[in-house]
Coordinates of C-alpha atoms and ligand atoms in Angstrom, one line a residue:
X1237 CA 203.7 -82.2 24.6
X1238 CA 205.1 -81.3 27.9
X1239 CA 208.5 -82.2 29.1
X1240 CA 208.0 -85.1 31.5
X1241 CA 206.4 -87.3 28.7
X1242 CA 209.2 -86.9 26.5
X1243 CA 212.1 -89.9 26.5
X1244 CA 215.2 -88.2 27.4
X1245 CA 217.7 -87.7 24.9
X1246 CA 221.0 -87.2 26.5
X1247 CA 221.2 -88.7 30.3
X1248 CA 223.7 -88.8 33.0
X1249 CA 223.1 -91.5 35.8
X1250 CA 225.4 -91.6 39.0
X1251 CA 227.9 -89.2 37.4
X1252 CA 230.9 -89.0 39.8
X1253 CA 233.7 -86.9 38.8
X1254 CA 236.8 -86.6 41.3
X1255 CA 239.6 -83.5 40.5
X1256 CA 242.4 -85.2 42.9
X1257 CA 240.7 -84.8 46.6
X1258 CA 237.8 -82.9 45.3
X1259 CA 234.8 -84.6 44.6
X1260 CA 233.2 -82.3 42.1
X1261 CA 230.4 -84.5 41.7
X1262 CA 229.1 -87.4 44.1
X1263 CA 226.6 -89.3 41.9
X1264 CA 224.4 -87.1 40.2
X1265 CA 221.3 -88.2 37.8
X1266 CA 220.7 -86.0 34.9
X1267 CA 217.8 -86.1 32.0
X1268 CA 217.6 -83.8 29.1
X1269 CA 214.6 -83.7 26.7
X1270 CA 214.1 -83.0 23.3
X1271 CA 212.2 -79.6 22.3
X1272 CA 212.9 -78.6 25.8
X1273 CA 214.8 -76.0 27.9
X1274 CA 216.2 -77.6 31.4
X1275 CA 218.1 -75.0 33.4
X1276 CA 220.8 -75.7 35.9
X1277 CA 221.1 -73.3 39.2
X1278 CA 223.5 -73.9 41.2
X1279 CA 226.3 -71.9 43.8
X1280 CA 229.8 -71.0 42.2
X1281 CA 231.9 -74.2 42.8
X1282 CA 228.5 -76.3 42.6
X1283 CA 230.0 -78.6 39.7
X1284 CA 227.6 -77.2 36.6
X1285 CA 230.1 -77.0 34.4
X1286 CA 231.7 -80.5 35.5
X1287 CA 228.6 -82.2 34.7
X1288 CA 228.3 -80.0 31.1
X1289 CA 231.8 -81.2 30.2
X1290 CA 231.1 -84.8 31.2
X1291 CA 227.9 -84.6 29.2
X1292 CA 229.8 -82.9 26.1
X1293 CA 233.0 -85.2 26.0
X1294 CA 235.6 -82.1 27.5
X1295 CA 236.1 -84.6 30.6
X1296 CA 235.5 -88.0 31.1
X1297 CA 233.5 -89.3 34.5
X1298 CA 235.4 -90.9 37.3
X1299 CA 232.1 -93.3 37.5
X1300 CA 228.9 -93.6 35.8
X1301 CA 227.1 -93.6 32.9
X1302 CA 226.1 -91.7 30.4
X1303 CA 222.9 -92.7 27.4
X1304 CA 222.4 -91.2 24.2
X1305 CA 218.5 -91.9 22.9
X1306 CA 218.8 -94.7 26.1
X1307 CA 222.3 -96.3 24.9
X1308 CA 225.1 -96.2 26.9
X1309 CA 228.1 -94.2 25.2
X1310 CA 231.2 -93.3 26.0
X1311 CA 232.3 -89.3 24.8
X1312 CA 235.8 -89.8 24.7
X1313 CA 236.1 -85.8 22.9
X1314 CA 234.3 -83.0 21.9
X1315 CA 234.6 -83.8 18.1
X1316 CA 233.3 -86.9 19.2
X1317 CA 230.2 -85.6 21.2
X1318 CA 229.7 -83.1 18.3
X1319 CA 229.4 -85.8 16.0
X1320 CA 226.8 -87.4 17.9
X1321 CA 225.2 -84.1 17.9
X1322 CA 226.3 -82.6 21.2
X1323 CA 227.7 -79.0 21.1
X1324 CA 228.5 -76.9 24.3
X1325 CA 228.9 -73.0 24.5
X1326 CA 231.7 -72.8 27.5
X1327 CA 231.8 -70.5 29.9
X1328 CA 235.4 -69.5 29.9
X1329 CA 235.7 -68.2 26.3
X1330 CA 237.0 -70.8 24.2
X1331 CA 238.4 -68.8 21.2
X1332 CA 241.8 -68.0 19.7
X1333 CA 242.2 -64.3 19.8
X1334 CA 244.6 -64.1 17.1
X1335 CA 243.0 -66.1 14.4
X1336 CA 239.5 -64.3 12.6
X1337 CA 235.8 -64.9 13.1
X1338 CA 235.3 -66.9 10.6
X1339 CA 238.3 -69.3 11.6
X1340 CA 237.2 -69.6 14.7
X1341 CA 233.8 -70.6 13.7
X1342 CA 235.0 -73.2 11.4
X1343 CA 238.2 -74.5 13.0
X1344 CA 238.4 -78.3 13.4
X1345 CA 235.8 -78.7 10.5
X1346 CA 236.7 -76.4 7.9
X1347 CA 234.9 -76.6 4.3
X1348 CA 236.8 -78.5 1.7
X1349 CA 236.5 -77.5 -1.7
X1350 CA 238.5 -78.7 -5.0
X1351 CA 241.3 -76.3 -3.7
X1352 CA 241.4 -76.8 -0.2
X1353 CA 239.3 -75.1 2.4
X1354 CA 236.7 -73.2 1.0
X1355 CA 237.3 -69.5 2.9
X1356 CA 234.6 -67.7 0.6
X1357 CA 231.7 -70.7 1.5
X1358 CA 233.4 -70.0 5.3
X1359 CA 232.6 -66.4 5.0
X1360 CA 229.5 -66.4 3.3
X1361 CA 228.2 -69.0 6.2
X1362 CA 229.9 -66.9 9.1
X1363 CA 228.6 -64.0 8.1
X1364 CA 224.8 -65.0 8.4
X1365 CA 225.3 -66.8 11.4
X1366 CA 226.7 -63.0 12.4
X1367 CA 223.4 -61.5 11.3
X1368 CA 221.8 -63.7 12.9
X1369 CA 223.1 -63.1 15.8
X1370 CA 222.7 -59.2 14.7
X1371 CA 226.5 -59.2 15.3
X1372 CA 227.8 -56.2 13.1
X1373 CA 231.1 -57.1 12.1
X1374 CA 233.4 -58.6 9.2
X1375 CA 233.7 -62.4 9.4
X1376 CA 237.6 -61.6 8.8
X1377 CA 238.4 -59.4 11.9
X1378 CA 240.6 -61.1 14.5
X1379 CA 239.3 -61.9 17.5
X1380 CA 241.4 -60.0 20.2
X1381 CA 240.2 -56.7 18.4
X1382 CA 236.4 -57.9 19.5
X1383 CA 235.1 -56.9 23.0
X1384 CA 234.1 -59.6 25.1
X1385 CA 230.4 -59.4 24.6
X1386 CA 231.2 -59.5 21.2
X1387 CA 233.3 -62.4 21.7
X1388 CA 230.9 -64.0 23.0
X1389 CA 228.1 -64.0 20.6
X1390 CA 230.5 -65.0 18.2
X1391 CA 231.2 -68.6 20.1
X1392 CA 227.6 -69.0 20.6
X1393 CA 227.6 -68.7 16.6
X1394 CA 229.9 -71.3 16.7
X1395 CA 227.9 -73.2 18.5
X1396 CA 224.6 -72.5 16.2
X1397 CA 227.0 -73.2 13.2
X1398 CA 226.7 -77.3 14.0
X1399 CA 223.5 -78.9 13.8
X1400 CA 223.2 -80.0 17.1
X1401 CA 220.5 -82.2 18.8
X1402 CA 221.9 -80.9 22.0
X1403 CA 223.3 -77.7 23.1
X1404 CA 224.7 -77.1 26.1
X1405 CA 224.7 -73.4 27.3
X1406 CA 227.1 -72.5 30.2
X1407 CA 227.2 -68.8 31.4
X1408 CA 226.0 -67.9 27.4
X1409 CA 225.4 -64.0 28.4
X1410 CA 227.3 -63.0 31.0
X1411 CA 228.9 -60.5 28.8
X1412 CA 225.8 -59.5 26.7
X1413 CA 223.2 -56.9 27.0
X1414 CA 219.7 -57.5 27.2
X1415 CA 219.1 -56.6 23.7
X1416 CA 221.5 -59.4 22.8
X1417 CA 220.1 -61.2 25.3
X1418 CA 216.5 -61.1 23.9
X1419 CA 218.1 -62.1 20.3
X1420 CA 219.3 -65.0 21.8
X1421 CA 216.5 -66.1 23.2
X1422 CA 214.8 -66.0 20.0
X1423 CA 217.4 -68.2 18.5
X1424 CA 216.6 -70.5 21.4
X1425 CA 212.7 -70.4 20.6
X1426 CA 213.3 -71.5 17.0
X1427 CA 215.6 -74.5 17.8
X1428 CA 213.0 -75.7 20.6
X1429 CA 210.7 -75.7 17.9
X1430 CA 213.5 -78.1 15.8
X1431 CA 213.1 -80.3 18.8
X1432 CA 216.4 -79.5 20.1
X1433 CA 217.3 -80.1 23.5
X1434 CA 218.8 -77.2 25.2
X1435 CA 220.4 -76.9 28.8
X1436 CA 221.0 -73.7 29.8
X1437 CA 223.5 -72.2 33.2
X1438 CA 223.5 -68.7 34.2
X1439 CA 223.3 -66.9 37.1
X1440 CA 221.3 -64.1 36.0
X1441 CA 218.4 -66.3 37.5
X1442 CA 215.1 -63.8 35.9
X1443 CA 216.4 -64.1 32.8
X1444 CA 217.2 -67.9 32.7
X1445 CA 213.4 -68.2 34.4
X1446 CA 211.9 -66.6 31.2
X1447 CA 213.2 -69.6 29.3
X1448 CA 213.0 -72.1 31.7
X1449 CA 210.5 -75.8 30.9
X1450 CA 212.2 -77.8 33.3
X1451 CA 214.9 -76.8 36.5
X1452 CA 217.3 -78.4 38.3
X1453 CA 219.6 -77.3 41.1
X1454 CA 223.0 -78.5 42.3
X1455 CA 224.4 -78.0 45.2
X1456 CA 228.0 -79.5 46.3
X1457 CA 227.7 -82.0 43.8
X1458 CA 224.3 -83.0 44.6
X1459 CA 221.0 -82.6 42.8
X1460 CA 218.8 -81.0 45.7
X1461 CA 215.9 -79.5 43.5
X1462 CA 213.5 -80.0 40.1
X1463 CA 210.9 -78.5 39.2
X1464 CA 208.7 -78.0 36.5
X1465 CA 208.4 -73.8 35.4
X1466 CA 205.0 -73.9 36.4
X1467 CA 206.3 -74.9 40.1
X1468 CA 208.6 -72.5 40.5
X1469 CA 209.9 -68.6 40.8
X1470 CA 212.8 -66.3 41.9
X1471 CA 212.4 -67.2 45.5
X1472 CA 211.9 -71.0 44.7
X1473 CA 215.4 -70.7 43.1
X1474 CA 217.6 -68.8 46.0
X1475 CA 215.8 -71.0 48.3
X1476 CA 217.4 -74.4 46.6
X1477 CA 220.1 -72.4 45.8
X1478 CA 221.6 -70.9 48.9
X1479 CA 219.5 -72.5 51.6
X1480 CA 217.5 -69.5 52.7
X1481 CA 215.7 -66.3 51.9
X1482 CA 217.8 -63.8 51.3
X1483 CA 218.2 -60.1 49.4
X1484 CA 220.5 -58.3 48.0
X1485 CA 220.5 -55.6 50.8
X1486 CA 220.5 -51.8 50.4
X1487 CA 223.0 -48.7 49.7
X1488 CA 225.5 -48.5 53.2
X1489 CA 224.1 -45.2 54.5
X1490 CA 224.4 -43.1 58.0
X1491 CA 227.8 -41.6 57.1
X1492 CA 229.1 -38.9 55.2
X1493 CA 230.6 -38.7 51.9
X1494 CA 234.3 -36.9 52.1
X1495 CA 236.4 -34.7 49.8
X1496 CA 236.1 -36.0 46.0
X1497 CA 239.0 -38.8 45.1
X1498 CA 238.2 -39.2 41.6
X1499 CA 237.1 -36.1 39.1
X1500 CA 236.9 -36.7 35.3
X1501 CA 236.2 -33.5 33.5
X1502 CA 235.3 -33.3 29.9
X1503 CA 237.2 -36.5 29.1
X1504 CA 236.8 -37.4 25.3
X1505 CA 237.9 -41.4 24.6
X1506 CA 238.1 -41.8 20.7
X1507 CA 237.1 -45.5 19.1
X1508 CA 240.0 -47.6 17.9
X1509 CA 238.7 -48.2 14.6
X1510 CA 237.1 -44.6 13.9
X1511 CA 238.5 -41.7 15.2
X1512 CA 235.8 -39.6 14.0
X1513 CA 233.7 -40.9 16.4
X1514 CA 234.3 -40.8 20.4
X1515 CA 232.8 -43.4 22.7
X1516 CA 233.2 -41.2 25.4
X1517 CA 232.5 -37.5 24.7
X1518 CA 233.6 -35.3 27.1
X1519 CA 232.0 -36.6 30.0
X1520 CA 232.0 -35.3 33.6
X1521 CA 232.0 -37.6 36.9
X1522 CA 232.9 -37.0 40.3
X1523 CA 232.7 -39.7 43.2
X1524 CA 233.8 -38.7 46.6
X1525 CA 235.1 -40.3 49.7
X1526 CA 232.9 -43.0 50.8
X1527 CA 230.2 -42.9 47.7
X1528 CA 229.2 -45.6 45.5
X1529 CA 228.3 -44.3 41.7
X1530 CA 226.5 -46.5 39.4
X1531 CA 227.3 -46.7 36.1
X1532 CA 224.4 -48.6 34.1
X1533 CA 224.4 -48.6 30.0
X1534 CA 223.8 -51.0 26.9
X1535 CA 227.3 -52.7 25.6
X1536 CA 228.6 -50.2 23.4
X1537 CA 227.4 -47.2 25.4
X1538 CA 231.1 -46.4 26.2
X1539 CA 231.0 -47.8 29.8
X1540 CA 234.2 -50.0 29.7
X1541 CA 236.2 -47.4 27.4
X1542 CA 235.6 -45.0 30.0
X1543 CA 236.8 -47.6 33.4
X1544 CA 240.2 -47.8 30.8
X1545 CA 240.5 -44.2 30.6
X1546 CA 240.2 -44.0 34.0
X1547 CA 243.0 -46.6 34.6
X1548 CA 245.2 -45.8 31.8
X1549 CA 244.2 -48.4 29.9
X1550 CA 242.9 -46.5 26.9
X1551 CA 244.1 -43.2 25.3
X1552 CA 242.1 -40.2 26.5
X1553 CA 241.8 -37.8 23.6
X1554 CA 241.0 -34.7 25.7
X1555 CA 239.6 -33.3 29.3
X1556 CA 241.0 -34.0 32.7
X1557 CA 241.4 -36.8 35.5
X1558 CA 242.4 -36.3 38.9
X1559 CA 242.7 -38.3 42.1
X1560 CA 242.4 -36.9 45.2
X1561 CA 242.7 -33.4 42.9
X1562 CA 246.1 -34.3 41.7
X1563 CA 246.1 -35.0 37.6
X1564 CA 247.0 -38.8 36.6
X1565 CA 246.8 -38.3 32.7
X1566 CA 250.7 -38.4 32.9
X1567 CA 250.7 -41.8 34.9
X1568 CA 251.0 -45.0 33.1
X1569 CA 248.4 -47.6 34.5
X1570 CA 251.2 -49.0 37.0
X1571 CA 251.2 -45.6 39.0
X1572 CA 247.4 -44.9 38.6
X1573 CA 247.1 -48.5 40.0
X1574 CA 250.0 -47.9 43.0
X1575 CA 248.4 -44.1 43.5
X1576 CA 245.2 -46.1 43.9
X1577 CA 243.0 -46.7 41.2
X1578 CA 242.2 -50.1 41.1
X1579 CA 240.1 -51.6 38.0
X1580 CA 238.3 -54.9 38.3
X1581 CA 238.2 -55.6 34.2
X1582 CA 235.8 -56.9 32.0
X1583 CA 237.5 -59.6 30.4
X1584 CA 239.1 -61.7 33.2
X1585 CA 240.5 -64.0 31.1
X1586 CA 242.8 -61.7 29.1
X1587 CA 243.5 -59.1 31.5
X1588 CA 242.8 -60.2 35.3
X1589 CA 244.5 -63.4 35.6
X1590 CA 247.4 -65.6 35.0
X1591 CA 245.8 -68.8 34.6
X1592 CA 249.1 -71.1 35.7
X1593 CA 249.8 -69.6 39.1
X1594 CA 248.0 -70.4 41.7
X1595 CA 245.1 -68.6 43.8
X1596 CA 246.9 -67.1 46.4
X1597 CA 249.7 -65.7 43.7
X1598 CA 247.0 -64.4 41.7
X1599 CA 245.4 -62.3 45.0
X1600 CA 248.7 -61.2 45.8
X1601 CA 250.6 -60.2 42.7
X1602 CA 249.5 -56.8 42.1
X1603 CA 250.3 -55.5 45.4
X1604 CA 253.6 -57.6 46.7
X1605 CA 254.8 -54.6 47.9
X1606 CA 253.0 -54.9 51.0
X1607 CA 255.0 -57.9 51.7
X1608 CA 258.3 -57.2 51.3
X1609 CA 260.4 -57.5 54.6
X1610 CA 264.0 -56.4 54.3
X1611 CA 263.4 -55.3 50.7
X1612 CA 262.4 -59.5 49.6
X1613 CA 259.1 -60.3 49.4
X1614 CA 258.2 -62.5 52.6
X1615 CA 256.6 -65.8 51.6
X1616 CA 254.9 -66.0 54.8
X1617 CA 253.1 -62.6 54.8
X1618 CA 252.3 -63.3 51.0
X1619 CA 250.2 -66.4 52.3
X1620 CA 248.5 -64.6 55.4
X1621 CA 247.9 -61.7 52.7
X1622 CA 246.6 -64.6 49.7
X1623 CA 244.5 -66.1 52.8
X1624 CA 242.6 -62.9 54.2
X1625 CA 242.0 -62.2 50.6
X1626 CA 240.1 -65.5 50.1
X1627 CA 238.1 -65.0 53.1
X1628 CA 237.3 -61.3 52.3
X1629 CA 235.8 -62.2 48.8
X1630 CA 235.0 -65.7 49.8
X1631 CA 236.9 -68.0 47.1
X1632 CA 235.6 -71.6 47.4
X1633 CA 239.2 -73.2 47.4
X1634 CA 241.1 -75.7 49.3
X1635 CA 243.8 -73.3 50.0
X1636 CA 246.0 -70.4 48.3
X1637 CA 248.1 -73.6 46.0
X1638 CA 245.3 -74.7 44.2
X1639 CA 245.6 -73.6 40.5
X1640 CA 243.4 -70.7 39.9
X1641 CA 242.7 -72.5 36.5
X1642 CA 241.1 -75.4 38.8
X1643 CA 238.7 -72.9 40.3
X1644 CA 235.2 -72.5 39.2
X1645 CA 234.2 -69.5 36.4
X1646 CA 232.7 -67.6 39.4
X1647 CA 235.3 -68.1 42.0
X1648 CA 237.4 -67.0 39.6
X1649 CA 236.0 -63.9 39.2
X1650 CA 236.3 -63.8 43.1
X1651 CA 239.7 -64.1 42.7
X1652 CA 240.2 -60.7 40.3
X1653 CA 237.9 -58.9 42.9
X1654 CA 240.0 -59.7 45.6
X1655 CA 243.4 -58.9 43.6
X1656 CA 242.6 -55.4 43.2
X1657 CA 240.8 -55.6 47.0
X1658 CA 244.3 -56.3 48.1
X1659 CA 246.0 -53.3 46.8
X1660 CA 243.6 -51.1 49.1
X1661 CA 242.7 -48.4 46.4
X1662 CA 241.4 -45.2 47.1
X1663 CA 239.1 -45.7 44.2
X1664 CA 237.6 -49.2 43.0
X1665 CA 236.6 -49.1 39.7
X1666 CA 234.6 -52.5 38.6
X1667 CA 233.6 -53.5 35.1
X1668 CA 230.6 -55.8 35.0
X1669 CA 232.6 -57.7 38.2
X1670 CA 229.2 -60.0 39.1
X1671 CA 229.8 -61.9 35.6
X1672 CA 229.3 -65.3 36.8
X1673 CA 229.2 -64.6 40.2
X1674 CA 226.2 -66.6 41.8
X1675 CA 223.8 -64.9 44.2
X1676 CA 225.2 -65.4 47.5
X1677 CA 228.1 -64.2 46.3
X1678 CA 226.9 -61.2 44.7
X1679 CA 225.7 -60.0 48.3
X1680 CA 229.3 -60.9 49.9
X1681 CA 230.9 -58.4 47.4
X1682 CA 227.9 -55.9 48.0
X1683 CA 228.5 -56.2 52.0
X1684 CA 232.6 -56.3 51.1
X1685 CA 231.7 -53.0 49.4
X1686 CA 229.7 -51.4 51.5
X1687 CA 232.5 -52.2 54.4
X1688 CA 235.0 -50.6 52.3
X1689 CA 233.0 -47.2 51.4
X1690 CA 232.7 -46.6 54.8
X1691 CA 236.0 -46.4 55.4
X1692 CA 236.1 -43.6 52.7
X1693 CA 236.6 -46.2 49.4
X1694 CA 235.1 -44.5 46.0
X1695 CA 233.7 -47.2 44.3
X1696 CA 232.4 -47.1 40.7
X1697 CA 229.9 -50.5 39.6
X1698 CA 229.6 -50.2 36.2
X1699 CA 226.9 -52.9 35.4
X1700 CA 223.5 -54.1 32.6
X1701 CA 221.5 -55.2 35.1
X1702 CA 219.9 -51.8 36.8
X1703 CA 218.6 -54.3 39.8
X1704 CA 222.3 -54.3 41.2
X1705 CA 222.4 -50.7 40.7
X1706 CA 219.5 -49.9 43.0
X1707 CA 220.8 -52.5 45.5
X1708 CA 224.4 -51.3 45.5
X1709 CA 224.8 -47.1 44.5
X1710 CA 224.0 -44.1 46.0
X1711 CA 223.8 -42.7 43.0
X1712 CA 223.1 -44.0 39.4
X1713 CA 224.2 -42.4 36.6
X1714 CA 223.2 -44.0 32.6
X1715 CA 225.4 -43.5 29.8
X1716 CA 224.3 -43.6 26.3
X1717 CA 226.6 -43.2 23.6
X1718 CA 229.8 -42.0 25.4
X1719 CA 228.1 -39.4 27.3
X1720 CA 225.2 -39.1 30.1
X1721 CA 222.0 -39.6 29.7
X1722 CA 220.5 -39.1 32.8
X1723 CA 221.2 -39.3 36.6
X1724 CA 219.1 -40.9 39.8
X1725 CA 219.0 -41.9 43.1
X1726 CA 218.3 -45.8 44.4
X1727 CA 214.7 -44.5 44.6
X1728 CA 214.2 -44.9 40.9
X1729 CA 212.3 -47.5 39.6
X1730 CA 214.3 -50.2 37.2
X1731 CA 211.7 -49.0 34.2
X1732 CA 213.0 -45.5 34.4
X1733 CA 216.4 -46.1 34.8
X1734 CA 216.3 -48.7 31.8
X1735 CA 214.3 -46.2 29.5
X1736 CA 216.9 -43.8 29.9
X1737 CA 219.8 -46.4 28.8
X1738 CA 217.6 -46.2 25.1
X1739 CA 216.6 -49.9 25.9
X1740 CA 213.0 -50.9 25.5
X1741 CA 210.9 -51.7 28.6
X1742 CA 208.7 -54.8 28.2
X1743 CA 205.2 -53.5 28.5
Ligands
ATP191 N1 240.6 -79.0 36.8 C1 240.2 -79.0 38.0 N2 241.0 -79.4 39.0 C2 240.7 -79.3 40.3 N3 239.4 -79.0 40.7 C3 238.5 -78.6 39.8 C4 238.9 -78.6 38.4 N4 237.8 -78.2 37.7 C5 236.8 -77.9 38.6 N5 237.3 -78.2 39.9 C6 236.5 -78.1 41.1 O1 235.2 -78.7 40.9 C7 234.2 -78.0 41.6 C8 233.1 -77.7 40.7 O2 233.4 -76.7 39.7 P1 232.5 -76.3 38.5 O3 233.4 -75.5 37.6 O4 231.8 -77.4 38.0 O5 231.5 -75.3 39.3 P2 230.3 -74.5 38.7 O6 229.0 -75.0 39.3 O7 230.3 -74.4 37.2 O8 230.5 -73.0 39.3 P3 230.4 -71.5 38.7 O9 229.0 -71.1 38.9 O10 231.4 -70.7 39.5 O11 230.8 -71.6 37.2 C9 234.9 -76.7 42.2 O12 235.2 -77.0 43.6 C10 236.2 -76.6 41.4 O13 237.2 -76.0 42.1
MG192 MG1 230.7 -73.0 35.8

């Protein structure tokens, strides 16, 4: 049965949600049907994730109403919404690092037994929701040891662990790779066929078209577009999205690389858990002045441990790295960061930014030196710095005071960007940095990018989508298992580049 004949399930009518002078949402009608995938596209800032956690009990709507199987309810909290059978993957990781797996997955509803909770049922359940999820690892190791792709498969298991009638899906694989991505999608497939209502949020908008019955755009708190997935493509979607046509532009060319800033010889990273094996062996990489190297790979191929290495994040167990030909093995990350190697890492939450001070402290803080006057940092200049910075990488925020908590998932990527932006590096080093980052955007930081290697920047994208690569890099390189497997220009074609990453091409 298609989708429009379907009663809705979960609804949202006139759903107006204020965040003190921001109206976030300004009356928005919202149907989801059973057996069904409705996607929501939408700008960074355009209030997806407000309307999610109105419809999943997080936050409650300043007006309006919301009808479960055509009854009005009122989801005062999540473990209320789940018990009407609403769940919601969030898009800002949701777990605590310092408990397991298998508590995570369970906590707020652990399994009683005669003893108190039942850890062996726990496990036993965990661990097939893992391999489900083909997630390789012990239901009992801690969370902050996991990666954040692997985190996040892990609170989608959560997620998969309930029996929901709805579930909600914001930003579910910004972190995975398209492997991961595909097992997901097959997951999604069988609870369609359950009947289960699913909405879905990303920004990677060809993947969320493969899945797509039913889409709906936002923009500034408005609905502005439906369609059935019949009705619609790519161009369809930027078009509601952003207003206009528009592309992700080309390599910057008609100027000359200069002298080589960064040169990693032979460097050998060994993996935390077994130092038998490397995830980076003894790779070489040189960027100069000016170029833009990208670095595409599966998760696991060694890409991020490699950025660390680079930054002095992660312990290199052999070969050399040198900026502008002077060796910075001896430099803890502070001076590597000061000499100018600026990483934009993968996990924002844990590493990029401190959630309670606000946007313009965030932009600033790693390179207050540039406004000290009189040896005290100058308030003043610290603002005019935070404010450039949120023009240069375009944060959607009322000012430098708001909160950087308070900001959008894709703003506040944005913001992390624009931190390391702000310490003028000689080298930009940028791990996944288009997670949740919505189209429009994606080009700003591309143009920002471009401007930058100009003026001489080395920039290294490391990415899993290869169409960023071909749009962004002078020069793509793919690592497979700590080491490179081949090397191309933008000419090559996605298929080629992908095929040498080890990942299968759909025919
Ligand atoms: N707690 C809060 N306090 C103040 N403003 C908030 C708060 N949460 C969200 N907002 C604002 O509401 C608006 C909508 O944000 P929302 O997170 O829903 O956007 P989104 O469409 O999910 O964007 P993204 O694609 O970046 O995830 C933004 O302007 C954001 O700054
Ligand atoms: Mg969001």
């Amino acid at each position: 049965m298609s989708a429009e004949h379907e009663a809705p399930v979960l609804e949202g009518r006139d759903i107006v949600k204020d965040y003190g002078g921001t109206r976030a949402l300004k009356g928005v009608t919202f149907a989801i049907r059973p057996g069904t995938v409705t996607t929501l596209f939408g700008e960074n800032g355009a209030g997806k994730s407000t309307l999610m956690k109105i419809l999943s009990g997080v936050e409650q709507p300043s007006s309006g109403e919301i009808l479960l199987d055509g009854e009005p309810v009122v989801l005062a909290s999540t473990s209320e919404a789940r018990d009407r059978g609403i769940s919601i993957i969030h898009q800002e990781l949701s777990l605590a690092p310092n408990l397991t797996v298998r508590d995570n997955i369970f906590m707020g509803r652990e399994i009683g037994g005669p003893f108190g909770i039942d850890y062996a049922e726990e496990t036993r359940q965990a661990e097939a929701l893992l391999a489900e999820m083909r997630l390789p690892i012990p239901a009992d190791a801690l969370v902050s040891d996991l990666r954040v792709g692997q985190q996040q498969i892990v609170e989608i298991a959560r997620a998969l662990s309930v029996d929901s009638r709805i579930l909600i899906m914001d930003e579910p694989t910004s972190a995975l790779a398209a492997v991961e991505v595909e097992v997901l999608f097959g997951i999604i497939r069988e609870l369609l066929a359950r009947g289960v209502a699913i909405v879905y949020i990303s920004h990677h908008l060809e993947e969320a078209l493969e899945i797509t019955d039913h889409a709906v755009v936002l923009r500034d708190g408005t609905m502005t577009a439906r369609g059935e997935r019949a009705d619609i493509d790519l161009e369809w979607i930027v078009r509601n999205m952003v207003g206009d046509d528009f592309d992700l532009g080309s390599p910057p060319t008609g100027y000359a690389f200069g002298e080589p800033v960064l040169s990693v010889e032979g460097v050998t990273v060994l993996d935390r858990e077994n130092p038998e094996r490397a995830v980076v062996d003894g790779l070489d990489l040189e960027v100069r002045a000016g170029e833009i190297v990208c670095i595409y790979g599966l998760m696991g191929a060694g890409r991020t441990e490699l950025l660390e290495a680079i930054a002095g994040r992660e312990a290199v167990a052999g070969g050399s790295i040198r900026l502008d030909g002077r060796s910075i093995l001896g430099d803890t990350i502070a001076e590597r960061l000061a000499a100018g190697v600026g990483l934009v890492p993968e996990d924002r939450q844990q590493d990029g930014l401190v959630q309670t001070f606000d946007v313009g402290t965030n932009l600033t803080l790693a390179s207050l030196d540039d406004d000290l006057e009189h040896g005290m940092v100058s308030r003043r200049r610290e603002r005019g710095r935070a404010r450039e910075l949120i023009t240069a990488v375009t944060v959607k925020t009322p000012g430098p005071e708001l909160p950087v908590g308070a900001l959008s998932g894709g703003n506040q990527q944005k913001v992390v960007i624009g931190k390391i932006v702000g310490t003028s590096p000689r080298v930009m080093l940028l791990d996944e940095p288009s997670r949740g980052i919505d189209v429009g955007a994606k080009a700003e930081v591309f143009r920002l990018l471009a401007a930058r290697a100009r003026q001489g920047l080395a920039v290294v994208y490391s990415t899993s989508e290869v169409g960023e690569c071909l749009s962004i890099a002078h020069r793509i390189i793919v690592m497979r298992r700590g080491r490179i497997s081949a090397e191309f220009t933008p000419e090559a074609s996605k298929d080629m580049i992908m095929a040498a990453s080890g990942e299968a091409v759909a025919a």
